[in-house]
Structure formats: structure tokens, C-alpha cells
JSON list of C-alpha atoms in Angstrom, two decimals:
[
{"chain": "A", "resi": 1, "resn": "MET", "atom": "CA", "xyz": [-40.33, 60.30, -20.89]},
{"chain": "A", "resi": 2, "resn": "SER", "atom": "CA", "xyz": [-37.04, 61.97, -21.35]},
{"chain": "A", "resi": 3, "resn": "VAL", "atom": "CA", "xyz": [-36.96, 65.63, -22.17]},
{"chain": "A", "resi": 4, "resn": "SER", "atom": "CA", "xyz": [-33.34, 66.48, -21.37]},
{"chain": "A", "resi": 5, "resn": "GLY", "atom": "CA", "xyz": [-32.32, 66.96, -25.03]},
{"chain": "A", "resi": 6, "resn": "ASP", "atom": "CA", "xyz": [-35.10, 69.51, -25.59]},
{"chain": "A", "resi": 7, "resn": "LEU", "atom": "CA", "xyz": [-34.04, 71.43, -22.54]},
{"chain": "A", "resi": 8, "resn": "GLN", "atom": "CA", "xyz": [-30.85, 72.52, -24.24]},
{"chain": "A", "resi": 9, "resn": "TYR", "atom": "CA", "xyz": [-31.70, 75.67, -26.42]},
{"chain": "A", "resi": 10, "resn": "LEU", "atom": "CA", "xyz": [-30.38, 79.23, -27.10]},
{"chain": "A", "resi": 11, "resn": "PRO", "atom": "CA", "xyz": [-32.50, 81.28, -24.83]},
{"chain": "A", "resi": 12, "resn": "LEU", "atom": "CA", "xyz": [-32.31, 84.57, -27.03]},
{"chain": "A", "resi": 13, "resn": "GLY", "atom": "CA", "xyz": [-33.04, 85.21, -30.76]},
{"chain": "A", "resi": 14, "resn": "GLN", "atom": "CA", "xyz": [-29.92, 85.10, -32.83]},
{"chain": "A", "resi": 15, "resn": "PRO", "atom": "CA", "xyz": [-29.42, 88.85, -33.36]},
{"chain": "A", "resi": 16, "resn": "HIS", "atom": "CA", "xyz": [-29.49, 89.56, -29.49]},
{"chain": "A", "resi": 17, "resn": "LEU", "atom": "CA", "xyz": [-27.30, 86.46, -28.63]},
{"chain": "A", "resi": 18, "resn": "SER", "atom": "CA", "xyz": [-24.84, 87.79, -31.30]},
{"chain": "A", "resi": 19, "resn": "LEU", "atom": "CA", "xyz": [-25.02, 91.29, -29.45]},
{"chain": "A", "resi": 20, "resn": "LEU", "atom": "CA", "xyz": [-24.06, 89.73, -26.14]},
{"chain": "A", "resi": 21, "resn": "THR", "atom": "CA", "xyz": [-21.21, 87.81, -27.77]},
{"chain": "A", "resi": 22, "resn": "ALA", "atom": "CA", "xyz": [-19.99, 90.97, -29.37]},
{"chain": "A", "resi": 23, "resn": "ILE", "atom": "CA", "xyz": [-20.00, 92.63, -25.90]},
{"chain": "A", "resi": 24, "resn": "TYR", "atom": "CA", "xyz": [-17.89, 89.76, -24.62]},
{"chain": "A", "resi": 25, "resn": "PHE", "atom": "CA", "xyz": [-15.31, 90.20, -27.50]},
{"chain": "A", "resi": 26, "resn": "VAL", "atom": "CA", "xyz": [-15.26, 93.95, -26.66]},
{"chain": "A", "resi": 27, "resn": "LEU", "atom": "CA", "xyz": [-14.19, 93.17, -23.19]},
{"chain": "A", "resi": 28, "resn": "VAL", "atom": "CA", "xyz": [-11.73, 90.71, -24.50]},
{"chain": "A", "resi": 29, "resn": "ALA", "atom": "CA", "xyz": [-10.18, 93.54, -26.46]},
{"chain": "A", "resi": 30, "resn": "TRP", "atom": "CA", "xyz": [-10.39, 95.77, -23.41]},
{"chain": "A", "resi": 31, "resn": "ILE", "atom": "CA", "xyz": [-8.23, 93.22, -21.48]},
{"chain": "A", "resi": 32, "resn": "LEU", "atom": "CA", "xyz": [-5.34, 94.82, -23.19]},
{"chain": "A", "resi": 33, "resn": "VAL", "atom": "CA", "xyz": [-6.20, 98.11, -21.66]},
{"chain": "A", "resi": 34, "resn": "ARG", "atom": "CA", "xyz": [-4.65, 98.63, -18.25]},
{"chain": "A", "resi": 35, "resn": "ALA", "atom": "CA", "xyz": [-7.85, 100.00, -16.81]},
{"chain": "A", "resi": 36, "resn": "PHE", "atom": "CA", "xyz": [-9.77, 96.95, -17.44]},
{"chain": "A", "resi": 37, "resn": "ARG", "atom": "CA", "xyz": [-6.98, 94.75, -16.03]},
{"chain": "A", "resi": 38, "resn": "LEU", "atom": "CA", "xyz": [-6.98, 96.80, -12.84]},
{"chain": "A", "resi": 39, "resn": "ALA", "atom": "CA", "xyz": [-10.82, 96.67, -12.75]},
{"chain": "A", "resi": 40, "resn": "SER", "atom": "CA", "xyz": [-10.94, 92.91, -12.69]},
{"chain": "A", "resi": 41, "resn": "THR", "atom": "CA", "xyz": [-8.65, 92.79, -9.59]},
{"chain": "A", "resi": 42, "resn": "ARG", "atom": "CA", "xyz": [-10.94, 95.33, -7.90]},
{"chain": "A", "resi": 43, "resn": "VAL", "atom": "CA", "xyz": [-13.93, 92.92, -8.54]},
{"chain": "A", "resi": 44, "resn": "GLY", "atom": "CA", "xyz": [-11.87, 90.21, -6.79]},
{"chain": "A", "resi": 45, "resn": "LEU", "atom": "CA", "xyz": [-10.68, 88.26, -9.88]},
{"chain": "A", "resi": 46, "resn": "GLY", "atom": "CA", "xyz": [-7.63, 88.07, -12.11]},
{"chain": "A", "resi": 47, "resn": "ALA", "atom": "CA", "xyz": [-8.10, 89.44, -15.50]},
{"chain": "A", "resi": 48, "resn": "SER", "atom": "CA", "xyz": [-8.14, 86.14, -17.43]},
{"chain": "A", "resi": 49, "resn": "THR", "atom": "CA", "xyz": [-10.45, 84.69, -14.81]},
{"chain": "A", "resi": 50, "resn": "ALA", "atom": "CA", "xyz": [-12.93, 87.48, -15.37]},
{"chain": "A", "resi": 51, "resn": "LEU", "atom": "CA", "xyz": [-13.01, 86.85, -19.06]},
{"chain": "A", "resi": 52, "resn": "ILE", "atom": "CA", "xyz": [-13.44, 83.08, -18.54]},
{"chain": "A", "resi": 53, "resn": "LEU", "atom": "CA", "xyz": [-16.40, 83.58, -16.26]},
{"chain": "A", "resi": 54, "resn": "LEU", "atom": "CA", "xyz": [-18.06, 85.92, -18.53]},
{"chain": "A", "resi": 55, "resn": "ALA", "atom": "CA", "xyz": [-17.46, 83.57, -21.50]},
{"chain": "A", "resi": 56, "resn": "ALA", "atom": "CA", "xyz": [-18.88, 80.73, -19.39]},
{"chain": "A", "resi": 57, "resn": "SER", "atom": "CA", "xyz": [-22.01, 82.78, -18.63]},
{"chain": "A", "resi": 58, "resn": "LEU", "atom": "CA", "xyz": [-22.77, 82.92, -22.36]},
{"chain": "A", "resi": 59, "resn": "ALA", "atom": "CA", "xyz": [-23.49, 79.10, -22.18]},
{"chain": "A", "resi": 60, "resn": "GLY", "atom": "CA", "xyz": [-27.05, 79.95, -21.64]},
{"chain": "A", "resi": 61, "resn": "TYR", "atom": "CA", "xyz": [-28.49, 77.03, -23.21]},
{"chain": "A", "resi": 62, "resn": "PHE", "atom": "CA", "xyz": [-27.46, 74.63, -20.47]},
{"chain": "A", "resi": 63, "resn": "ASN", "atom": "CA", "xyz": [-30.58, 73.97, -18.29]},
{"chain": "A", "resi": 64, "resn": "ILE", "atom": "CA", "xyz": [-30.75, 71.50, -15.34]},
{"chain": "A", "resi": 65, "resn": "PRO", "atom": "CA", "xyz": [-34.32, 70.32, -14.77]},
{"chain": "A", "resi": 66, "resn": "VAL", "atom": "CA", "xyz": [-35.48, 70.45, -11.18]},
{"chain": "A", "resi": 67, "resn": "ALA", "atom": "CA", "xyz": [-39.26, 70.06, -11.24]},
{"chain": "A", "resi": 68, "resn": "GLN", "atom": "CA", "xyz": [-42.23, 69.68, -13.53]},
{"chain": "A", "resi": 69, "resn": "LEU", "atom": "CA", "xyz": [-45.66, 71.53, -13.52]},
{"chain": "A", "resi": 70, "resn": "PRO", "atom": "CA", "xyz": [-48.83, 69.64, -14.37]},
{"chain": "A", "resi": 71, "resn": "GLN", "atom": "CA", "xyz": [-49.53, 69.14, -18.18]},
{"chain": "A", "resi": 72, "resn": "GLN", "atom": "CA", "xyz": [-51.24, 72.04, -19.94]},
{"chain": "A", "resi": 73, "resn": "HIS", "atom": "CA", "xyz": [-51.47, 73.66, -23.28]},
{"chain": "A", "resi": 74, "resn": "ILE", "atom": "CA", "xyz": [-47.80, 74.34, -24.42]},
{"chain": "A", "resi": 75, "resn": "ILE", "atom": "CA", "xyz": [-46.75, 77.08, -26.67]},
{"chain": "A", "resi": 76, "resn": "SER", "atom": "CA", "xyz": [-43.89, 75.78, -28.95]},
{"chain": "A", "resi": 77, "resn": "GLY", "atom": "CA", "xyz": [-41.44, 77.01, -31.57]},
{"chain": "A", "resi": 78, "resn": "GLN", "atom": "CA", "xyz": [-41.86, 80.70, -31.31]},
{"chain": "A", "resi": 79, "resn": "VAL", "atom": "CA", "xyz": [-39.77, 83.84, -30.95]},
{"chain": "A", "resi": 80, "resn": "ILE", "atom": "CA", "xyz": [-41.22, 86.28, -28.42]},
{"chain": "A", "resi": 81, "resn": "SER", "atom": "CA", "xyz": [-40.47, 89.97, -28.43]},
{"chain": "A", "resi": 82, "resn": "PHE", "atom": "CA", "xyz": [-40.19, 91.74, -25.05]},
{"chain": "A", "resi": 83, "resn": "TYR", "atom": "CA", "xyz": [-39.02, 95.33, -24.68]},
{"chain": "A", "resi": 84, "resn": "GLY", "atom": "CA", "xyz": [-36.99, 95.09, -28.00]},
{"chain": "A", "resi": 85, "resn": "MET", "atom": "CA", "xyz": [-35.42, 91.76, -27.00]},
{"chain": "A", "resi": 86, "resn": "TYR", "atom": "CA", "xyz": [-36.29, 88.58, -28.92]},
{"chain": "A", "resi": 87, "resn": "TYR", "atom": "CA", "xyz": [-36.52, 85.31, -26.89]},
{"chain": "A", "resi": 88, "resn": "VAL", "atom": "CA", "xyz": [-36.70, 81.72, -28.23]},
{"chain": "A", "resi": 89, "resn": "VAL", "atom": "CA", "xyz": [-39.36, 79.34, -27.21]},
{"chain": "A", "resi": 90, "resn": "PRO", "atom": "CA", "xyz": [-38.09, 75.75, -28.06]},
{"chain": "A", "resi": 91, "resn": "ALA", "atom": "CA", "xyz": [-40.04, 73.74, -30.58]},
{"chain": "A", "resi": 92, "resn": "VAL", "atom": "CA", "xyz": [-41.24, 70.69, -28.61]},
{"chain": "A", "resi": 93, "resn": "GLY", "atom": "CA", "xyz": [-43.47, 67.81, -29.62]},
{"chain": "A", "resi": 94, "resn": "ASP", "atom": "CA", "xyz": [-45.10, 65.45, -26.96]},
{"chain": "A", "resi": 95, "resn": "TRP", "atom": "CA", "xyz": [-44.27, 67.53, -23.91]},
{"chain": "A", "resi": 96, "resn": "PRO", "atom": "CA", "xyz": [-45.27, 66.59, -20.36]},
{"chain": "A", "resi": 97, "resn": "GLY", "atom": "CA", "xyz": [-45.86, 70.20, -19.05]},
{"chain": "A", "resi": 98, "resn": "THR", "atom": "CA", "xyz": [-43.91, 73.16, -17.96]},
{"chain": "A", "resi": 99, "resn": "VAL", "atom": "CA", "xyz": [-40.30, 71.99, -16.81]},
{"chain": "A", "resi": 100, "resn": "ILE", "atom": "CA", "xyz": [-38.77, 74.24, -14.13]},
{"chain": "A", "resi": 101, "resn": "ALA", "atom": "CA", "xyz": [-35.02, 74.26, -14.78]},
{"chain": "A", "resi": 102, "resn": "VAL", "atom": "CA", "xyz": [-31.87, 76.11, -13.46]},
{"chain": "A", "resi": 103, "resn": "ASN", "atom": "CA", "xyz": [-29.73, 77.59, -16.13]},
{"chain": "A", "resi": 104, "resn": "VAL", "atom": "CA", "xyz": [-25.99, 77.15, -15.75]},
{"chain": "A", "resi": 105, "resn": "GLY", "atom": "CA", "xyz": [-24.84, 80.36, -17.31]},
{"chain": "A", "resi": 106, "resn": "GLY", "atom": "CA", "xyz": [-27.50, 82.64, -15.88]},
{"chain": "A", "resi": 107, "resn": "ALA", "atom": "CA", "xyz": [-27.93, 81.04, -12.42]},
{"chain": "A", "resi": 108, "resn": "VAL", "atom": "CA", "xyz": [-25.31, 78.58, -11.24]},
{"chain": "A", "resi": 109, "resn": "ILE", "atom": "CA", "xyz": [-22.16, 80.42, -12.34]},
{"chain": "A", "resi": 110, "resn": "PRO", "atom": "CA", "xyz": [-23.36, 83.87, -11.05]},
{"chain": "A", "resi": 111, "resn": "GLY", "atom": "CA", "xyz": [-24.68, 82.34, -7.83]},
{"chain": "A", "resi": 112, "resn": "LEU", "atom": "CA", "xyz": [-21.12, 80.71, -7.09]},
{"chain": "A", "resi": 113, "resn": "LEU", "atom": "CA", "xyz": [-19.30, 83.82, -7.98]},
{"chain": "A", "resi": 114, "resn": "SER", "atom": "CA", "xyz": [-21.54, 86.06, -5.93]},
{"chain": "A", "resi": 115, "resn": "PHE", "atom": "CA", "xyz": [-21.06, 83.68, -2.91]},
{"chain": "A", "resi": 116, "resn": "TYR", "atom": "CA", "xyz": [-17.29, 83.76, -3.48]},
{"chain": "A", "resi": 117, "resn": "LEU", "atom": "CA", "xyz": [-17.21, 87.59, -3.45]},
{"chain": "A", "resi": 118, "resn": "LEU", "atom": "CA", "xyz": [-19.46, 87.77, -0.25]},
{"chain": "A", "resi": 119, "resn": "VAL", "atom": "CA", "xyz": [-17.08, 85.37, 1.52]},
{"chain": "A", "resi": 120, "resn": "ARG", "atom": "CA", "xyz": [-13.87, 87.07, 0.32]},
{"chain": "A", "resi": 121, "resn": "TYR", "atom": "CA", "xyz": [-14.80, 90.76, 1.14]},
{"chain": "A", "resi": 122, "resn": "ARG", "atom": "CA", "xyz": [-17.16, 89.78, 4.05]},
{"chain": "A", "resi": 123, "resn": "LEU", "atom": "CA", "xyz": [-20.07, 91.75, 2.59]},
{"chain": "A", "resi": 124, "resn": "TRP", "atom": "CA", "xyz": [-22.78, 89.92, 4.28]},
{"chain": "A", "resi": 125, "resn": "LEU", "atom": "CA", "xyz": [-24.65, 93.04, 5.44]},
{"chain": "A", "resi": 126, "resn": "LEU", "atom": "CA", "xyz": [-24.08, 95.29, 2.48]},
{"chain": "A", "resi": 127, "resn": "GLY", "atom": "CA", "xyz": [-24.34, 92.37, 0.02]},
{"chain": "A", "resi": 128, "resn": "GLY", "atom": "CA", "xyz": [-27.76, 91.39, 1.70]},
{"chain": "A", "resi": 129, "resn": "LEU", "atom": "CA", "xyz": [-28.98, 94.89, 1.40]},
{"chain": "A", "resi": 130, "resn": "ALA", "atom": "CA", "xyz": [-28.03, 95.18, -2.13]},
{"chain": "A", "resi": 131, "resn": "ILE", "atom": "CA", "xyz": [-29.67, 91.91, -3.00]},
{"chain": "A", "resi": 132, "resn": "VAL", "atom": "CA", "xyz": [-32.92, 92.88, -1.12]},
{"chain": "A", "resi": 133, "resn": "ILE", "atom": "CA", "xyz": [-33.23, 96.31, -2.88]},
{"chain": "A", "resi": 134, "resn": "VAL", "atom": "CA", "xyz": [-32.36, 95.01, -6.54]},
{"chain": "A", "resi": 135, "resn": "ALA", "atom": "CA", "xyz": [-34.78, 92.13, -5.86]},
{"chain": "A", "resi": 136, "resn": "ALA", "atom": "CA", "xyz": [-37.47, 94.48, -5.02]},
{"chain": "A", "resi": 137, "resn": "VAL", "atom": "CA", "xyz": [-36.97, 96.60, -8.14]},
{"chain": "A", "resi": 138, "resn": "CYS", "atom": "CA", "xyz": [-36.86, 93.46, -10.32]},
{"chain": "A", "resi": 139, "resn": "TYR", "atom": "CA", "xyz": [-39.95, 92.00, -8.71]},
{"chain": "A", "resi": 140, "resn": "SER", "atom": "CA", "xyz": [-41.85, 95.20, -9.31]},
{"chain": "A", "resi": 141, "resn": "LEU", "atom": "CA", "xyz": [-40.94, 95.25, -13.03]},
{"chain": "A", "resi": 142, "resn": "ALA", "atom": "CA", "xyz": [-41.02, 91.54, -13.88]},
{"chain": "A", "resi": 143, "resn": "GLN", "atom": "CA", "xyz": [-43.90, 90.39, -15.98]},
{"chain": "A", "resi": 144, "resn": "PRO", "atom": "CA", "xyz": [-45.25, 86.94, -16.82]},
{"chain": "A", "resi": 145, "resn": "VAL", "atom": "CA", "xyz": [-45.14, 86.42, -20.67]},
{"chain": "A", "resi": 146, "resn": "PRO", "atom": "CA", "xyz": [-47.18, 83.60, -22.32]},
{"chain": "A", "resi": 147, "resn": "GLY", "atom": "CA", "xyz": [-44.86, 80.88, -23.77]},
{"chain": "A", "resi": 148, "resn": "LEU", "atom": "CA", "xyz": [-41.77, 82.34, -22.05]},
{"chain": "A", "resi": 149, "resn": "GLY", "atom": "CA", "xyz": [-42.25, 82.56, -18.36]},
{"chain": "A", "resi": 150, "resn": "ILE", "atom": "CA", "xyz": [-41.04, 85.54, -16.37]},
{"chain": "A", "resi": 151, "resn": "ALA", "atom": "CA", "xyz": [-39.29, 88.42, -18.26]},
{"chain": "A", "resi": 152, "resn": "LEU", "atom": "CA", "xyz": [-37.52, 91.65, -17.16]},
{"chain": "A", "resi": 153, "resn": "PRO", "atom": "CA", "xyz": [-36.42, 94.67, -19.23]},
{"chain": "A", "resi": 154, "resn": "VAL", "atom": "CA", "xyz": [-32.81, 93.89, -19.99]},
{"chain": "A", "resi": 155, "resn": "PHE", "atom": "CA", "xyz": [-31.20, 96.85, -18.34]},
{"chain": "A", "resi": 156, "resn": "VAL", "atom": "CA", "xyz": [-32.99, 96.88, -15.04]},
{"chain": "A", "resi": 157, "resn": "PRO", "atom": "CA", "xyz": [-30.52, 94.45, -13.13]},
{"chain": "A", "resi": 158, "resn": "PRO", "atom": "CA", "xyz": [-27.20, 96.03, -14.21]},
{"chain": "A", "resi": 159, "resn": "LEU", "atom": "CA", "xyz": [-28.39, 99.73, -13.93]},
{"chain": "A", "resi": 160, "resn": "SER", "atom": "CA", "xyz": [-30.29, 99.21, -10.56]},
{"chain": "A", "resi": 161, "resn": "ALA", "atom": "CA", "xyz": [-27.32, 97.21, -9.23]},
{"chain": "A", "resi": 162, "resn": "ALA", "atom": "CA", "xyz": [-24.95, 99.76, -10.17]},
{"chain": "A", "resi": 163, "resn": "VAL", "atom": "CA", "xyz": [-26.73, 102.67, -8.50]},
{"chain": "A", "resi": 164, "resn": "VAL", "atom": "CA", "xyz": [-27.36, 100.60, -5.37]},
{"chain": "A", "resi": 165, "resn": "ALA", "atom": "CA", "xyz": [-23.69, 99.46, -5.15]},
{"chain": "A", "resi": 166, "resn": "LEU", "atom": "CA", "xyz": [-22.34, 103.01, -5.52]},
{"chain": "A", "resi": 167, "resn": "ILE", "atom": "CA", "xyz": [-24.63, 104.28, -2.86]},
{"chain": "A", "resi": 168, "resn": "LEU", "atom": "CA", "xyz": [-23.77, 101.60, -0.34]},
{"chain": "A", "resi": 169, "resn": "SER", "atom": "CA", "xyz": [-19.90, 101.49, -0.90]},
{"chain": "A", "resi": 170, "resn": "ARG", "atom": "CA", "xyz": [-17.86, 102.96, -3.57]},
{"chain": "A", "resi": 171, "resn": "ALA", "atom": "CA", "xyz": [-14.90, 100.89, -2.37]},
{"chain": "A", "resi": 172, "resn": "HIS", "atom": "CA", "xyz": [-16.65, 97.65, -2.84]},
{"chain": "A", "resi": 173, "resn": "GLY", "atom": "CA", "xyz": [-18.93, 98.94, -5.65]},
{"chain": "A", "resi": 174, "resn": "PRO", "atom": "CA", "xyz": [-17.95, 96.42, -8.35]},
{"chain": "A", "resi": 175, "resn": "ALA", "atom": "CA", "xyz": [-18.38, 93.41, -6.10]},
{"chain": "A", "resi": 176, "resn": "LEU", "atom": "CA", "xyz": [-21.72, 94.78, -4.71]},
{"chain": "A", "resi": 177, "resn": "ALA", "atom": "CA", "xyz": [-22.91, 95.47, -8.08]},
{"chain": "A", "resi": 178, "resn": "TYR", "atom": "CA", "xyz": [-22.30, 91.93, -9.22]},
{"chain": "A", "resi": 179, "resn": "ILE", "atom": "CA", "xyz": [-23.76, 90.30, -6.10]},
{"chain": "A", "resi": 180, "resn": "GLY", "atom": "CA", "xyz": [-26.90, 92.58, -5.97]},
{"chain": "A", "resi": 181, "resn": "GLY", "atom": "CA", "xyz": [-27.55, 92.41, -9.82]},
{"chain": "A", "resi": 182, "resn": "SER", "atom": "CA", "xyz": [-27.09, 88.69, -10.05]},
{"chain": "A", "resi": 183, "resn": "ILE", "atom": "CA", "xyz": [-28.71, 87.40, -6.98]},
{"chain": "A", "resi": 184, "resn": "GLY", "atom": "CA", "xyz": [-31.26, 90.26, -6.73]},
{"chain": "A", "resi": 185, "resn": "CYS", "atom": "CA", "xyz": [-32.42, 89.42, -10.31]},
{"chain": "A", "resi": 186, "resn": "LEU", "atom": "CA", "xyz": [-32.72, 85.74, -9.73]},
{"chain": "A", "resi": 187, "resn": "VAL", "atom": "CA", "xyz": [-34.66, 86.16, -6.49]},
{"chain": "A", "resi": 188, "resn": "GLY", "atom": "CA", "xyz": [-36.86, 89.22, -7.59]},
{"chain": "A", "resi": 189, "resn": "ALA", "atom": "CA", "xyz": [-37.70, 88.13, -11.11]},
{"chain": "A", "resi": 190, "resn": "ASP", "atom": "CA", "xyz": [-37.47, 84.33, -11.08]},
{"chain": "A", "resi": 191, "resn": "LEU", "atom": "CA", "xyz": [-37.89, 82.87, -7.52]},
{"chain": "A", "resi": 192, "resn": "LEU", "atom": "CA", "xyz": [-40.50, 85.19, -6.21]},
{"chain": "A", "resi": 193, "resn": "ASN", "atom": "CA", "xyz": [-42.45, 84.76, -9.49]},
{"chain": "A", "resi": 194, "resn": "LEU", "atom": "CA", "xyz": [-42.55, 80.91, -9.71]},
{"chain": "A", "resi": 195, "resn": "GLY", "atom": "CA", "xyz": [-46.12, 80.88, -8.60]},
{"chain": "A", "resi": 196, "resn": "LYS", "atom": "CA", "xyz": [-47.14, 82.80, -11.77]},
{"chain": "A", "resi": 197, "resn": "ILE", "atom": "CA", "xyz": [-45.49, 80.16, -14.14]},
{"chain": "A", "resi": 198, "resn": "GLN", "atom": "CA", "xyz": [-48.46, 77.81, -14.17]},
{"chain": "A", "resi": 199, "resn": "GLY", "atom": "CA", "xyz": [-50.76, 78.55, -17.10]},
{"chain": "A", "resi": 200, "resn": "LEU", "atom": "CA", "xyz": [-48.22, 80.58, -19.17]},
{"chain": "A", "resi": 201, "resn": "GLY", "atom": "CA", "xyz": [-47.86, 77.64, -21.57]},
{"chain": "A", "resi": 202, "resn": "ALA", "atom": "CA", "xyz": [-44.01, 77.80, -21.40]},
{"chain": "A", "resi": 203, "resn": "PRO", "atom": "CA", "xyz": [-42.36, 74.48, -22.13]},
{"chain": "A", "resi": 204, "resn": "VAL", "atom": "CA", "xyz": [-39.38, 75.37, -20.02]},
{"chain": "A", "resi": 205, "resn": "ALA", "atom": "CA", "xyz": [-39.32, 77.97, -17.18]},
{"chain": "A", "resi": 206, "resn": "SER", "atom": "CA", "xyz": [-35.60, 78.39, -16.64]},
{"chain": "A", "resi": 207, "resn": "ILE", "atom": "CA", "xyz": [-34.33, 80.22, -13.48]},
{"chain": "A", "resi": 208, "resn": "GLY", "atom": "CA", "xyz": [-31.63, 82.51, -14.88]},
{"chain": "A", "resi": 209, "resn": "GLY", "atom": "CA", "xyz": [-32.64, 81.62, -18.39]},
{"chain": "A", "resi": 210, "resn": "ALA", "atom": "CA", "xyz": [-34.67, 83.36, -21.24]},
{"chain": "A", "resi": 211, "resn": "GLY", "atom": "CA", "xyz": [-36.28, 86.41, -19.74]},
{"chain": "A", "resi": 212, "resn": "THR", "atom": "CA", "xyz": [-33.54, 87.22, -17.26]},
{"chain": "A", "resi": 213, "resn": "PHE", "atom": "CA", "xyz": [-30.33, 85.69, -18.64]},
{"chain": "A", "resi": 214, "resn": "ASP", "atom": "CA", "xyz": [-29.37, 88.76, -20.76]},
{"chain": "A", "resi": 215, "resn": "GLY", "atom": "CA", "xyz": [-29.77, 91.04, -17.75]},
{"chain": "A", "resi": 216, "resn": "ILE", "atom": "CA", "xyz": [-27.73, 89.03, -15.53]},
{"chain": "A", "resi": 217, "resn": "PHE", "atom": "CA", "xyz": [-24.84, 88.62, -18.19]},
{"chain": "A", "resi": 218, "resn": "LEU", "atom": "CA", "xyz": [-24.85, 92.37, -18.55]},
{"chain": "A", "resi": 219, "resn": "THR", "atom": "CA", "xyz": [-24.63, 92.73, -14.75]},
{"chain": "A", "resi": 220, "resn": "GLY", "atom": "CA", "xyz": [-21.38, 91.03, -14.89]},
{"chain": "A", "resi": 221, "resn": "ALA", "atom": "CA", "xyz": [-20.04, 93.15, -17.58]},
{"chain": "A", "resi": 222, "resn": "PHE", "atom": "CA", "xyz": [-21.31, 96.34, -16.03]},
{"chain": "A", "resi": 223, "resn": "ALA", "atom": "CA", "xyz": [-19.77, 95.31, -12.69]},
{"chain": "A", "resi": 224, "resn": "VAL", "atom": "CA", "xyz": [-16.23, 95.12, -14.31]},
{"chain": "A", "resi": 225, "resn": "LEU", "atom": "CA", "xyz": [-16.73, 98.36, -16.08]},
{"chain": "A", "resi": 226, "resn": "LEU", "atom": "CA", "xyz": [-17.98, 100.12, -13.01]},
{"chain": "A", "resi": 227, "resn": "ALA", "atom": "CA", "xyz": [-14.66, 99.07, -11.36]},
{"chain": "A", "resi": 228, "resn": "SER", "atom": "CA", "xyz": [-12.59, 100.68, -14.18]},
{"chain": "A", "resi": 229, "resn": "PHE", "atom": "CA", "xyz": [-14.49, 104.00, -13.90]},
{"chain": "A", "resi": 230, "resn": "PHE", "atom": "CA", "xyz": [-14.57, 104.34, -10.16]},
{"chain": "A", "resi": 231, "resn": "SER", "atom": "CA", "xyz": [-11.52, 102.56, -8.68]},
{"chain": "A", "resi": 232, "resn": "PRO", "atom": "CA", "xyz": [-8.72, 104.82, -7.49]},
{"chain": "A", "resi": 233, "resn": "SER", "atom": "CA", "xyz": [-5.78, 105.08, -9.84]},
{"chain": "A", "resi": 234, "resn": "ASP", "atom": "CA", "xyz": [-3.06, 104.72, -7.18]},
{"chain": "A", "resi": 235, "resn": "ASN", "atom": "CA", "xyz": [-0.78, 101.70, -7.35]},
{"chain": "A", "resi": 236, "resn": "LEU", "atom": "CA", "xyz": [-1.96, 100.99, -10.80]},
{"chain": "A", "resi": 237, "resn": "ASP", "atom": "CA", "xyz": [1.18, 99.14, -11.99]},
{"chain": "A", "resi": 238, "resn": "GLY", "atom": "CA", "xyz": [1.24, 96.97, -8.83]},
{"chain": "A", "resi": 239, "resn": "GLU", "atom": "CA", "xyz": [-2.37, 96.04, -9.25]},
{"chain": "A", "resi": 240, "resn": "ILE", "atom": "CA", "xyz": [-1.82, 95.07, -12.91]},
{"chain": "A", "resi": 241, "resn": "THR", "atom": "CA", "xyz": [1.18, 93.03, -11.97]},
{"chain": "A", "resi": 242, "resn": "ARG", "atom": "CA", "xyz": [-0.71, 91.00, -9.45]},
{"chain": "A", "resi": 243, "resn": "ALA", "atom": "CA", "xyz": [-3.64, 90.50, -11.82]},
{"chain": "A", "resi": 244, "resn": "THR", "atom": "CA", "xyz": [-1.29, 88.73, -14.52]},
{"chain": "A", "resi": 245, "resn": "LEU", "atom": "CA", "xyz": [-0.01, 86.35, -11.89]}
]
């Protein structure tokens, strides 16, 4: 039975997806401000590259199936509220059971970018410590939600990652915030809770998808904003010039 078509769905209710989209366009406007253009270079990216990756992360409806749990009663076609956010449970018909998937916008892209930042700045020790701390916070607050899977209050990953990053290293704060928030959330909220998925009746349990997708997206936005607030202002023009090349 092919279920690939039903795997692709918007992970959030329309109002909250519109809010994340609005946040993205606010950042697009901020690209014209010198502070934001400098901030993106502090994260380790050019300004246009930072915006492209944030836009790509909004593609949260692309799921890659990797496993399938035994057939069970499936909750279908609902919108579930969790800490003020509304998450979409896709409407499915004859469904084989809970499909475990990896979300492109919420897991693949953040994972690859985090690995790039770890290698570029050689943040293996600090990055690993940030991941462990944020993962512990996310694991302690993540909750199994019937029909949805594992969910986490939206501001937990970005805020905990920002605090941890600034404590560990202000010089590498933005990169550490992104690494810790993205990978820490994926590990603490999703991977460590896979054993709780069985019996929730979720048609799709997406790693980096509904339940954690919004927090991971906001982590990327917060990391760039963190750089604009805490990066030193010296050599500003030179940094901006390099960012546009």
C-alpha cells in the first residue's frame, strides 16, 4: 500500500503557519538593516543564504517515511491544540498504522546546517554540551499527545538554546544557539521519545515535524537575532561587504 501522498501535509494550523511565514518576511525586511546582515555572517552564513535556509525550513510538509509501527486505531482529520498552538492531524482513510517519518524542513535541513557549523567553527565540545543541555530540557518538557505524537511548548527550544549558548560562549553564541536548539530539540523531544509513539493513534509521527517543527524554525530565527544583539560592532562595514559577496 502506498501512503507517500498522504505523508505530505501542513504540520500546523493555518493561523500559526501564517504566523511563522510572517516572521520569515519580517526577517526578509530586516535583511536591509545592517545589523541583520552582520548577524548572518556571525552565524557563519551569508545574508542571502541565511534567508534561503529559513525559507526552506518552512517546507515542513515534506516527510520522508523511514519506518512503520503495527496497525492500531488511528486518529484522523483533526486539529489539535497544544499550549496555544494548533497542529494538523492529516485526514487518512485505510491507513496501515503509525508511519515514522523524517521532516525535511524541521530535521534534515537543520541537521545538515548544524553539522556545517560544528565543522566550520570546530565546536565539537561546546556544541556537544549545548546539545546535551537543551536535549535534557526538551525531554523533560515534551509530552505525548494522542493523534499528534510528541509535542513541546513552542518557545522551549529557542529560549533554552539562547541561554545555554550565551553562557557557554558569547563569541560563538549564535552558532551554538542554532546547533543546541535544533539538534537538542530533535534528540530530546523526538528521538528519545520514539518509544512513546505506539498507542497514540497518530497516522504520522514526524521527526522534526508537527509538535517540534515550529520550535526548530524559531530556533533558527532566534540564532540570527541573537547575533545581531550580542555581536561586537567593530569592523561592521567590512563584515557587511563580505556578507554580500
